[in-house]
Coordinates of C-alpha atoms in Angstrom, one line a residue:
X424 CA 0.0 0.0 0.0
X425 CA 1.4 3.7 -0.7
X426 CA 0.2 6.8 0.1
X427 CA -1.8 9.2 -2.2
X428 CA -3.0 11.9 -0.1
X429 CA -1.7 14.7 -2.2
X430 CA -0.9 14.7 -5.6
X431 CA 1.9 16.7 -7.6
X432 CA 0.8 17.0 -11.3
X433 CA 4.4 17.0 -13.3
X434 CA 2.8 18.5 -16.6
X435 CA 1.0 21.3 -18.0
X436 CA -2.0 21.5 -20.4
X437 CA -4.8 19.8 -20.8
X438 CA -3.4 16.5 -19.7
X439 CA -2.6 18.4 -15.7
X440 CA -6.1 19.7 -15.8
X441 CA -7.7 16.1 -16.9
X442 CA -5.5 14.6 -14.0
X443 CA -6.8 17.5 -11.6
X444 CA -10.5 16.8 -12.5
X445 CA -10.4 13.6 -11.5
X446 CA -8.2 13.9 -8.6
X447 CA -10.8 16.8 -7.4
X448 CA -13.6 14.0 -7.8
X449 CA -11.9 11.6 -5.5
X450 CA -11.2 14.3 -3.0
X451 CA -7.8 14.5 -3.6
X452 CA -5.7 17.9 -3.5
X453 CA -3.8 18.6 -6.3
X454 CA -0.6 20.7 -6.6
X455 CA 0.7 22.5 -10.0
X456 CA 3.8 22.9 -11.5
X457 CA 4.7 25.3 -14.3
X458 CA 7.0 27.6 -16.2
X459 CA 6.4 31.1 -15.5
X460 CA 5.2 31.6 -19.3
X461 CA 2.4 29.3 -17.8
X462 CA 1.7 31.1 -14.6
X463 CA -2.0 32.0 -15.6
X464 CA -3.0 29.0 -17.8
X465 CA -6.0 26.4 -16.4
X466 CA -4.0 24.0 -14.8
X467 CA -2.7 26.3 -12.6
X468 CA -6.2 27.8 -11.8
X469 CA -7.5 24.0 -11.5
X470 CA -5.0 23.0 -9.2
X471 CA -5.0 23.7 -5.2
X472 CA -1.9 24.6 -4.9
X473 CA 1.0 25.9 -7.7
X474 CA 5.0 25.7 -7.4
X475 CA 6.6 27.8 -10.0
X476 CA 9.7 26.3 -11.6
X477 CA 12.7 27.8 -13.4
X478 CA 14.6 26.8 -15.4
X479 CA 16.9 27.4 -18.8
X480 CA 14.3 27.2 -21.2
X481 CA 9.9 26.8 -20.6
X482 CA 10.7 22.8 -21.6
X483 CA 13.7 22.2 -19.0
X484 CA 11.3 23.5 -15.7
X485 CA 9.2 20.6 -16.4
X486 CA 12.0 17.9 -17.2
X487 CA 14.2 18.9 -13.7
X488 CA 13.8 15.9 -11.6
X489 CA 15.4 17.9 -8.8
X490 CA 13.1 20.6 -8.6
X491 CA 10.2 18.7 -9.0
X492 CA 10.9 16.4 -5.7
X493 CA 11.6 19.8 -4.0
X494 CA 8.2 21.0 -4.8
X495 CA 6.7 18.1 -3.8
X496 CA 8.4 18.3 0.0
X497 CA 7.5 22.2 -0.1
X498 CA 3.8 21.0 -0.5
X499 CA 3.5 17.8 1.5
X500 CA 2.4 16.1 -1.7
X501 CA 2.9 12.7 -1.4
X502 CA 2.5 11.5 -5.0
X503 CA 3.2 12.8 -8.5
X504 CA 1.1 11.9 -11.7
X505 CA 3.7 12.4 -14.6
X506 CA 0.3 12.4 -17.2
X507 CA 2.2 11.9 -20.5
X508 CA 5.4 13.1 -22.4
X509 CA 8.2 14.8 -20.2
X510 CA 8.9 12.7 -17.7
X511 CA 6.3 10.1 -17.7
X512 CA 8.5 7.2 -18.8
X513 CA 11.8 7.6 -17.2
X514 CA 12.7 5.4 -14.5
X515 CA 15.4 7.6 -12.9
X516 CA 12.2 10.0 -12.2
X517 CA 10.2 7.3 -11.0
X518 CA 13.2 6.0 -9.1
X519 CA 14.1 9.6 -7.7
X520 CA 10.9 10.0 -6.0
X521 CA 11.2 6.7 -4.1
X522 CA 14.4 8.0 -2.9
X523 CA 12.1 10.9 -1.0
X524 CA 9.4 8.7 -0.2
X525 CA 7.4 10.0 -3.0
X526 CA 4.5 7.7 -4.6
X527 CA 4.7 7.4 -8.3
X528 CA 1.7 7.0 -10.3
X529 CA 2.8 4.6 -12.5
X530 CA 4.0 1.4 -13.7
X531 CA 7.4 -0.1 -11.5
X532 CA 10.7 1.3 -13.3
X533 CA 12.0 -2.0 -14.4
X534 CA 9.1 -2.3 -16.6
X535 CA 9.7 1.2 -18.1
X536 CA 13.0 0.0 -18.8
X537 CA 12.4 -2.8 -20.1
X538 CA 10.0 -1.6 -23.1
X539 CA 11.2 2.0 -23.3
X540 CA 14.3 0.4 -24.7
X541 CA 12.7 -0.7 -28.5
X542 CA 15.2 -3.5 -29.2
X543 CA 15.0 -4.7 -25.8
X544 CA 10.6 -4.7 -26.0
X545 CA 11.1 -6.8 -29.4
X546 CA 13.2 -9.4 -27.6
X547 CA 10.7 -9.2 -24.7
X548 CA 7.8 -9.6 -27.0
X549 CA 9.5 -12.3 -29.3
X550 CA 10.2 -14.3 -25.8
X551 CA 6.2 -14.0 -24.8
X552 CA 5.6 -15.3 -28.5
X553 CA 4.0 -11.8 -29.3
X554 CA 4.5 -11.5 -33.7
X555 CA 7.1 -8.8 -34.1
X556 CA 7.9 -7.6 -37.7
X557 CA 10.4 -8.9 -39.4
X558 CA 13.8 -6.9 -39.0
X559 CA 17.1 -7.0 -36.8
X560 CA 16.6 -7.1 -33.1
X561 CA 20.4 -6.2 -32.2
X562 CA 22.1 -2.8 -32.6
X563 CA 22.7 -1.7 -36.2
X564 CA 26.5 -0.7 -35.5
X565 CA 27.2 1.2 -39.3
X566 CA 26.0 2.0 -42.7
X567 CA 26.8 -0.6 -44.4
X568 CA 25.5 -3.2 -41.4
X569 CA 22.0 -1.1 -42.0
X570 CA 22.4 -1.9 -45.8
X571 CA 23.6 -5.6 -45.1
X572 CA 20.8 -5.8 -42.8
X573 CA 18.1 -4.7 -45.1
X574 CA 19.1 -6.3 -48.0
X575 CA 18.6 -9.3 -46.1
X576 CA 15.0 -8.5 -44.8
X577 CA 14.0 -7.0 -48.1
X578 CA 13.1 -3.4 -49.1
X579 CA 11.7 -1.1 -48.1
X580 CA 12.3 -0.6 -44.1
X581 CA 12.6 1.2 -41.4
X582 CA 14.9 2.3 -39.4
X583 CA 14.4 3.2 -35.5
X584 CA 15.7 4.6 -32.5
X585 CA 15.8 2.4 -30.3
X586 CA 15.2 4.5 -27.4
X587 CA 12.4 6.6 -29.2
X588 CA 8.8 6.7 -29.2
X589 CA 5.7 8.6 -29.8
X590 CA 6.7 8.1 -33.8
X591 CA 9.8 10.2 -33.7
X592 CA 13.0 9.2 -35.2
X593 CA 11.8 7.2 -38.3
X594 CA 13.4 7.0 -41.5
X595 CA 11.9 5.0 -44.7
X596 CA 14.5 3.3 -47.2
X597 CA 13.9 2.1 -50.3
X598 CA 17.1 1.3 -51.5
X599 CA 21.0 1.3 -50.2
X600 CA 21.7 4.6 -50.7
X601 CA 18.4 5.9 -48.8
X602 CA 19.2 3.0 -45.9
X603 CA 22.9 4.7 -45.9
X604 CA 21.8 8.2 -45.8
X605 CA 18.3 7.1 -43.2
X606 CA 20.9 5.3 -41.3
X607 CA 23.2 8.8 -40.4
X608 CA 19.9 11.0 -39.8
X609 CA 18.6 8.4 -37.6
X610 CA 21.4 8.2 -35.5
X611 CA 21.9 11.6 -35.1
X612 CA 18.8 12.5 -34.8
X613 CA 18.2 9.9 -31.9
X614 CA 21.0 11.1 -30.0
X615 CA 20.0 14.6 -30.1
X616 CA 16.5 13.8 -29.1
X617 CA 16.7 10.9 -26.6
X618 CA 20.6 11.0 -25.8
X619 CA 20.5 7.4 -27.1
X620 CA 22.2 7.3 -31.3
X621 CA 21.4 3.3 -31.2
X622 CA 19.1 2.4 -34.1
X623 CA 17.3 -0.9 -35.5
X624 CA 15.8 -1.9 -38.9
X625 CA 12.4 -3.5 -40.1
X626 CA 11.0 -4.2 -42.8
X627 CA 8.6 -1.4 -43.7
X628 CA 4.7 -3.0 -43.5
X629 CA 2.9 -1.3 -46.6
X630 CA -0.2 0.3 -46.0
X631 CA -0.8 -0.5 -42.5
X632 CA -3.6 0.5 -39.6
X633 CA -1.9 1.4 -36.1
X634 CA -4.1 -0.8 -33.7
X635 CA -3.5 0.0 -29.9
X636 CA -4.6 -2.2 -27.0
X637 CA -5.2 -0.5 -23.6
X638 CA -3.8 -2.4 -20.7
X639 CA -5.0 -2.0 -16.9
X640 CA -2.6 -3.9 -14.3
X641 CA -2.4 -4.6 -10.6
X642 CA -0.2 -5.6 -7.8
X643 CA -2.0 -9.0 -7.5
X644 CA -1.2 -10.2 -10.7
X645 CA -4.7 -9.0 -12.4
X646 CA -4.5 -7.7 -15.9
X647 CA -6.9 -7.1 -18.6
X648 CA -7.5 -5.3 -21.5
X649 CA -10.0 -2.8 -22.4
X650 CA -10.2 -3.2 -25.8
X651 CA -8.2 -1.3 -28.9
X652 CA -8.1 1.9 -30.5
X653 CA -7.2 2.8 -33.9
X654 CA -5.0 5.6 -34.9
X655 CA -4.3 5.3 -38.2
X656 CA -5.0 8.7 -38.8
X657 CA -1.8 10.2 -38.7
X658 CA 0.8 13.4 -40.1
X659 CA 4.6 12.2 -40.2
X660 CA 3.8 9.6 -37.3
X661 CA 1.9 11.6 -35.3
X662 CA -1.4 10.5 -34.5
X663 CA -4.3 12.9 -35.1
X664 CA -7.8 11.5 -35.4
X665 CA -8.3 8.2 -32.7
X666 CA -11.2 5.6 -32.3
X667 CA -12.4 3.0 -30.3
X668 CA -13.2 0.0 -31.2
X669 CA -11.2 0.0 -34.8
X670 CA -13.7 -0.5 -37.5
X671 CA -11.7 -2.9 -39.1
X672 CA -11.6 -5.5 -35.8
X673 CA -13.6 -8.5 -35.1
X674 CA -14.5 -10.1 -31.9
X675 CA -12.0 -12.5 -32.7
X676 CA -9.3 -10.8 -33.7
X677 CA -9.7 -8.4 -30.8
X678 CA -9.7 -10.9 -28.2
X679 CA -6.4 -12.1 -30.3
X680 CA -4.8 -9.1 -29.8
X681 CA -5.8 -8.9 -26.8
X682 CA -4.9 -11.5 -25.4
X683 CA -0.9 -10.7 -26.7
X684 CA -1.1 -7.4 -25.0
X685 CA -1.8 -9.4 -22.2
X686 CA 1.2 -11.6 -22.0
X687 CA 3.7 -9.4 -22.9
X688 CA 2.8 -7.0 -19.8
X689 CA 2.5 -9.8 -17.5
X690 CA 6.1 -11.1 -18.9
X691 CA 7.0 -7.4 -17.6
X692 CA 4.7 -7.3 -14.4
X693 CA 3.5 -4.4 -15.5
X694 CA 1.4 -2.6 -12.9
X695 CA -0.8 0.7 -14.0
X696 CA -2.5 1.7 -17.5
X697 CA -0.1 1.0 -20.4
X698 CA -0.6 0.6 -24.1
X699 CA 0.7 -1.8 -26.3
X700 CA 0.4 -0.9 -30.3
X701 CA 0.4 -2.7 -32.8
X702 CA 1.3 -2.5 -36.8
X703 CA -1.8 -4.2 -38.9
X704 CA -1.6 -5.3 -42.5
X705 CA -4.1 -5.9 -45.1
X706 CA -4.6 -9.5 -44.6
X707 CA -5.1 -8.8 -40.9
X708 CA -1.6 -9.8 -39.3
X709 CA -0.7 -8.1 -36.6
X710 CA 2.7 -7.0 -35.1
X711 CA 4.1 -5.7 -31.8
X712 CA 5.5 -1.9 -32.2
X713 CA 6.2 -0.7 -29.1
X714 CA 4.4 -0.4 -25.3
X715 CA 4.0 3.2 -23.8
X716 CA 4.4 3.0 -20.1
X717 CA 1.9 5.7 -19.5
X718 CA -1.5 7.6 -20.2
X719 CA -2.1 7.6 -23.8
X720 CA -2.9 11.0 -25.1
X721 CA -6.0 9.4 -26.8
X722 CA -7.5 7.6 -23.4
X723 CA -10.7 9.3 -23.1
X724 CA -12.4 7.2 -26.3
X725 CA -11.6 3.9 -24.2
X726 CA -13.1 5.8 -21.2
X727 CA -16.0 6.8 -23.6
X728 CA -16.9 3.4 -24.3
X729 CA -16.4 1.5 -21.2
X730 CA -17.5 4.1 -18.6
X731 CA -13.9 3.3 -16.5
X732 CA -11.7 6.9 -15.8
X733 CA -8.0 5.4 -16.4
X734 CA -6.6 8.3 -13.8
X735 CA -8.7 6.8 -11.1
X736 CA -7.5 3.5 -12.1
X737 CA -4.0 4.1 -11.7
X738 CA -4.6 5.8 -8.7
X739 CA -6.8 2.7 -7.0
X740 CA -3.3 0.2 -8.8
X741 CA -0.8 2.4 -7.1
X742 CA -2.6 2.6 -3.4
X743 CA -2.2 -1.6 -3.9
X744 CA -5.9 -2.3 -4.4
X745 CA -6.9 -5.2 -6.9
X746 CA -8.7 -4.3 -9.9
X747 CA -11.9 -5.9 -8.5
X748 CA -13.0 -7.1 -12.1
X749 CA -11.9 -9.7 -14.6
X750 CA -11.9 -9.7 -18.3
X751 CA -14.8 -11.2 -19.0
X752 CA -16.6 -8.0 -17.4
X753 CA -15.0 -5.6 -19.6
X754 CA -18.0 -4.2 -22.1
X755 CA -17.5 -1.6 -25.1
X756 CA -20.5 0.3 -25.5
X757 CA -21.0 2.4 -28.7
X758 CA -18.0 3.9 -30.4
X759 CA -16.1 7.0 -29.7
X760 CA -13.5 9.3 -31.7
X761 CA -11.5 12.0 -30.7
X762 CA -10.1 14.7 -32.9
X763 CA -6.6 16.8 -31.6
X764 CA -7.0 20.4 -32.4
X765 CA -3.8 22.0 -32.8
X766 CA -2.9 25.3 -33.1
X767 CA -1.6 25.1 -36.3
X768 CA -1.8 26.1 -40.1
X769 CA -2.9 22.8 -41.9
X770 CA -3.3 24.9 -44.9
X771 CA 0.2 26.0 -44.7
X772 CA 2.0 23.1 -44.6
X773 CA 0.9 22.5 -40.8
X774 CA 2.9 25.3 -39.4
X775 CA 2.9 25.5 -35.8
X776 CA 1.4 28.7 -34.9
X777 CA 1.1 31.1 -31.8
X778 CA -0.8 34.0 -30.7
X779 CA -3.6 34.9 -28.2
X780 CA -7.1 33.1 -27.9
X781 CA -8.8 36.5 -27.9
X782 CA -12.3 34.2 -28.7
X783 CA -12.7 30.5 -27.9
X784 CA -15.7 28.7 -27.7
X785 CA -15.4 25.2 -27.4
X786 CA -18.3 22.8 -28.3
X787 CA -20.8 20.6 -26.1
X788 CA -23.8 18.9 -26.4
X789 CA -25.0 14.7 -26.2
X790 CA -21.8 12.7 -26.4
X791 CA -19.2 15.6 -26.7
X792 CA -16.5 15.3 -24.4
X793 CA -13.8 18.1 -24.5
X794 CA -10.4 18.6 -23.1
X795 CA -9.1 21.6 -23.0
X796 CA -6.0 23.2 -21.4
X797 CA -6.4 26.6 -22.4
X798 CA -8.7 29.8 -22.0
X799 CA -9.7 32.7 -23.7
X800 CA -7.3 35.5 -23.8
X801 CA -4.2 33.3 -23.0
X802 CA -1.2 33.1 -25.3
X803 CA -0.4 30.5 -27.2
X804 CA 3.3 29.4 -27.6
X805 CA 5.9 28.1 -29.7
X806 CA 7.6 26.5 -27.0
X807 CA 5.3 23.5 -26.5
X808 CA 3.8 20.9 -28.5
X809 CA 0.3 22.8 -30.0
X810 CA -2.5 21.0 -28.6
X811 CA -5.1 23.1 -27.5
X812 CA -7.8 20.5 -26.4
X813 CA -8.9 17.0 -28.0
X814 CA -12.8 17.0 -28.4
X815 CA -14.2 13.8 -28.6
X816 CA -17.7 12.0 -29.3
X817 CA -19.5 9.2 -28.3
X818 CA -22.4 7.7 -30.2
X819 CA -24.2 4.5 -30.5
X820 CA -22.5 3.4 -33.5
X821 CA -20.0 5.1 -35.5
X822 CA -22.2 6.6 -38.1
X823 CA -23.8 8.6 -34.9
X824 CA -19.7 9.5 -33.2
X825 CA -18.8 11.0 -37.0
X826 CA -21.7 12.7 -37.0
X827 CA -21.4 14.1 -33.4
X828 CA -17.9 15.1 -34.1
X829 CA -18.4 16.8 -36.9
X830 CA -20.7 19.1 -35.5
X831 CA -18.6 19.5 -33.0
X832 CA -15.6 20.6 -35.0
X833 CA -18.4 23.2 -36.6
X834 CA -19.0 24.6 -33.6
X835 CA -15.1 25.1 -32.4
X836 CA -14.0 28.7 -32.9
X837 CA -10.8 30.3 -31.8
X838 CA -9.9 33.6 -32.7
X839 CA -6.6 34.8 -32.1
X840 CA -4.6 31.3 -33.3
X841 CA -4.9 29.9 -36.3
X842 CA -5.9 25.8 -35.4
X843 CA -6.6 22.4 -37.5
X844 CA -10.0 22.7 -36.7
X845 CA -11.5 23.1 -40.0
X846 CA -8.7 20.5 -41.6
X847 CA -10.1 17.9 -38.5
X848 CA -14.0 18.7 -40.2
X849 CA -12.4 17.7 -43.4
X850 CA -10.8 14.7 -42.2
X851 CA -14.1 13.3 -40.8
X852 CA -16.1 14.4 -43.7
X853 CA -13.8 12.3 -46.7
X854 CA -16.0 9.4 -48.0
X855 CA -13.1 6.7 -47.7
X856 CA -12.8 7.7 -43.4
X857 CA -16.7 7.4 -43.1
X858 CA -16.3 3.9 -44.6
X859 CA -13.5 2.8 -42.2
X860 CA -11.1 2.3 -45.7
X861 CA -8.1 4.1 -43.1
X862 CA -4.0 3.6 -42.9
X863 CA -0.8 5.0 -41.3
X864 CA -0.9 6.9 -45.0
X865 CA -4.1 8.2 -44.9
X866 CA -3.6 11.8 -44.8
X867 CA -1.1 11.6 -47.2
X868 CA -2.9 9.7 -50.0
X869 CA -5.6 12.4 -50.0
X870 CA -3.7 15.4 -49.5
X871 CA -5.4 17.1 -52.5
X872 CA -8.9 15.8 -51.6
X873 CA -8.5 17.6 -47.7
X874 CA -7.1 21.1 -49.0
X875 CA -9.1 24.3 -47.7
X876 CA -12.0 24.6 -50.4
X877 CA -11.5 28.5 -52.3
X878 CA -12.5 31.0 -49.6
X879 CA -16.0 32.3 -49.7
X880 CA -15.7 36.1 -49.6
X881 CA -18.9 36.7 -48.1
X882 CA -18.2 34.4 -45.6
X883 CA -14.5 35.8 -45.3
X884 CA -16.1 39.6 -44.5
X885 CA -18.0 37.9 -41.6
X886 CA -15.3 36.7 -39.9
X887 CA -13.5 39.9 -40.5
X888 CA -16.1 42.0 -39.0
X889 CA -16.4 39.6 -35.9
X890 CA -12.5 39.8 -35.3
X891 CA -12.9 43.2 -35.6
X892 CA -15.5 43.5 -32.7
X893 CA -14.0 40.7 -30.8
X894 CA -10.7 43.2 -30.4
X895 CA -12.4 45.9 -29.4
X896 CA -14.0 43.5 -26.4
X897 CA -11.1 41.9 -25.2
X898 CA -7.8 43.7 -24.0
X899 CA -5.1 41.1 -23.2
X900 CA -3.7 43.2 -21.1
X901 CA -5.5 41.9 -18.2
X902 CA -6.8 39.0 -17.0
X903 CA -9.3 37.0 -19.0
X904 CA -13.2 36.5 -18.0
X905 CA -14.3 33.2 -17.1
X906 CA -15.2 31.3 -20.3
X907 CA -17.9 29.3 -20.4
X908 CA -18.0 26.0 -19.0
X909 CA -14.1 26.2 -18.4
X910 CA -13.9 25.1 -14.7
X911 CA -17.0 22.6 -14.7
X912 CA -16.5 18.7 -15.4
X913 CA -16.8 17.4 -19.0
X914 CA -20.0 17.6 -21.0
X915 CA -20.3 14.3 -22.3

């Protein structure tokens, strides 16, 4: 049993405010920490309490280890939820706050290890007779071993960092002298980004859905699954439309799946939510990718459709109590999909973008769920990934979620920052996603078929005038009014 009277939130956005909700439902107090550029956002009006951190750059405050064990003795918190990204999956973190009698919410470090290191999850997952796709599961060591190597598995592949995740650091060859030159990019870019240059190669799976299974684990040896989500929708490996259940699963295959998830987490003892993904060909194989040892950013469909909040979970796993149900009492009702809004130009070759939300107005209604971690009148910056909010919906079948969602995206309007919204519309609107026909490539193949339609002038002297009024209302020069709905609970 460990204690979780107070809990230290070691993120920002809307990932530290989803945390906070729930931990304000259980009765928990909640403590912030944040950057001084975030000193007025909503996780630090959502939380109880608020630390301020320094640091070198807005990135660094929430990556020093150090500081964020002081905060947690200034505060008496007793517990830190590392939500996702930053330092969510690093087991000196987790192992750091043992060392101050500090509860972890999350899975034991040896098991972070163990599949935060890629080549080391393949072996794990080739041991627990999980399919793994076809490549080299030891260290590529040079250039011409990454040619040797691929010639042998056949082009095209791909090549990894090993110590990577969250689709960064991968490089497509087709050939030798594309394996040569992915080879020295890959490297370099894995050691710059992870501090780790080790890289591995595959063969590259044409066409393929990214199926996910999510995983909830105890200390008594219970584990289950609660189903899969799909998120082949993705930009450059970066996931941006997610479901639940995929559209292209049966009952059997699911359960297969499953079931494989399963064993590779107990070969790991894996205690907490976790995820493990999986690469899905045409003719319905199915490979292991990679586990993340931590909240998936796209959780809320899988709490959509089986009622279960994963926080709470992890919170129950972590205070030693048994899950208290079994697989077989696991039920998916309805489908759900969730749509990332960025802030971001997707009609400019997806720039990032900044600014100030001088107008938001986020949507609601039956079966919307949103998550936001901003408010009107706060800036926007370039120093973070650009989520703004993910805004999901539920529905009785998927016909009814698209639907829902779409309506939803309608109904999104920020005014300040340019955002995906209308691209995410778009997205959900294309004939070949409302028929399920999706893949890793998706975005890609249509490219043409999702650009902005010609701009209706009419419509575009509208919007002017309303900008026009909305500056004259708002003066960020002070603090923002309450938007609507910003502090209550979801509105599902």
């Amino acid at each position: 049993m460990r204690s979780v009277t107070k809990v230290l939130v070691a993120n920002r956005g809307e990932i530290a405010v989803r945390i906070m909700r729930t931990l304000r439902k259980l009765g928990i107090p909640s403590v912030a920490v944040h950057h001084a550029i975030d000193a007025k956002s909503l996780a630090v009006r959502e939380a109880d309490e608020a630390v301020e951190l320094a640091g070198t750059s807005p990135v660094a405050a929430y990556l020093d280890i150090a500081a964020i064990v002081e905060a947690c003795k200034r505060t008496g918190a007793d517990a830190v939820h590392p939500g996702f990204g930053f330092l969510s999956e690093k087991a000196p973190f987790a192992e750091a706050l043992a060392g101050a009698g500090i509860t972890f919410i999350g899975p034991l470090p040896h098991a972070m290890r163990a599949m935060g290191d890629k080549i080391e999850s393949k072996r794990l997952a080739q041991k627990a007779k999980v399919p793994t796709i076809p490549g080299y599961t030891g260290e590529v060591e040079t250039a011409e071993h990454a040619v040797k190597i691929a010639r042998e598995i056949g082009y095209p592949v791909m090549i990894k960092a090993s110590a990577g995740g969250g689709g960064k650091v991968m490089r497509l060859a087709s050939d030798d002298g594309e394996c040569r030159d992915g080879f020295a990019r890959a490297t370099g870019e894995a050691q710059a980004s992870f501090g780790d240059g080790r890289v591995f190669v595959e063969r590259f799976i044409e066409r393929p859905r990214h199926i996910e299974i999510q995983l909830l684990g105890d200390a008594h040896g219970n584990l289950v699954h609660l189903g899969e989500r799909e998120c082949s929708i993705q930009r450059r490996h970066q996931k941006v439309i997610e479901e639940a259940p995929s559209p292209f699963l049966d009952e059997k295959m699911r359960n297969a799946m499953g079931a494989q998830a399963v064993a590779l987490a107990r070969a790991v003892d894996y205690q907490s939510a976790g995820t493990v993904e999986f690469i899905v060909d045409r003719d319905r194989r199915f490979y292991f990718l990679e586990m993340n040892t931590r909240l998936q950013v796209e959780h809320p469909v899988t709490e959509l459709i089986t009622g279960l909040d994963i926080v709470a979970e992890q919170i129950r796993i972590v205070r030693g109590e048994p899950l208290g149900y079994a697989q077989d009492s696991i039920r998916l009702a309805g489908h759900a999909i969730e749509c990332r809004l960025y802030a971001e130009d997707a009609d400019a070759g997806f720039l990032p973008a900044s600014g100030h939300l001088h107008l938001l107005r986020l949507p609601h209604g039956d079966g919307i769920r949103v998550d936001n971690g901003v408010l009107e009148g706060q800036a926007v910056s370039s120093a973070f990934d650009p989520m703004l909010a993910k805004i999901s919906a539920h529905g009785v079948d998927r016909e009814q979620a698209i639907a829902r969602l779409r309506e939803a995206m309608r109904e999104t309007v920020a005014l300040g920052c340019v955002t995906n919204g209308a691209y995410l519309e778009r997205v959900l609107a294309h004939p070949s996603f409302a028929s399920g026909d999706t893949h890793t490539g998706f975005l890609s193949e249509h490219a043409e078929a999702l650009q902005a339609p010609p701009p209706d002038h009419d419509q575009l002297a509208l919007l002017l005038a309303a900008a026009a009024l909305t500056h004259r209302q708002f003066d960020t020069r002070f603090a923002c009014p309450e938007p609507l709905g910003a502090m209550g609970e979801w509105r599902n």
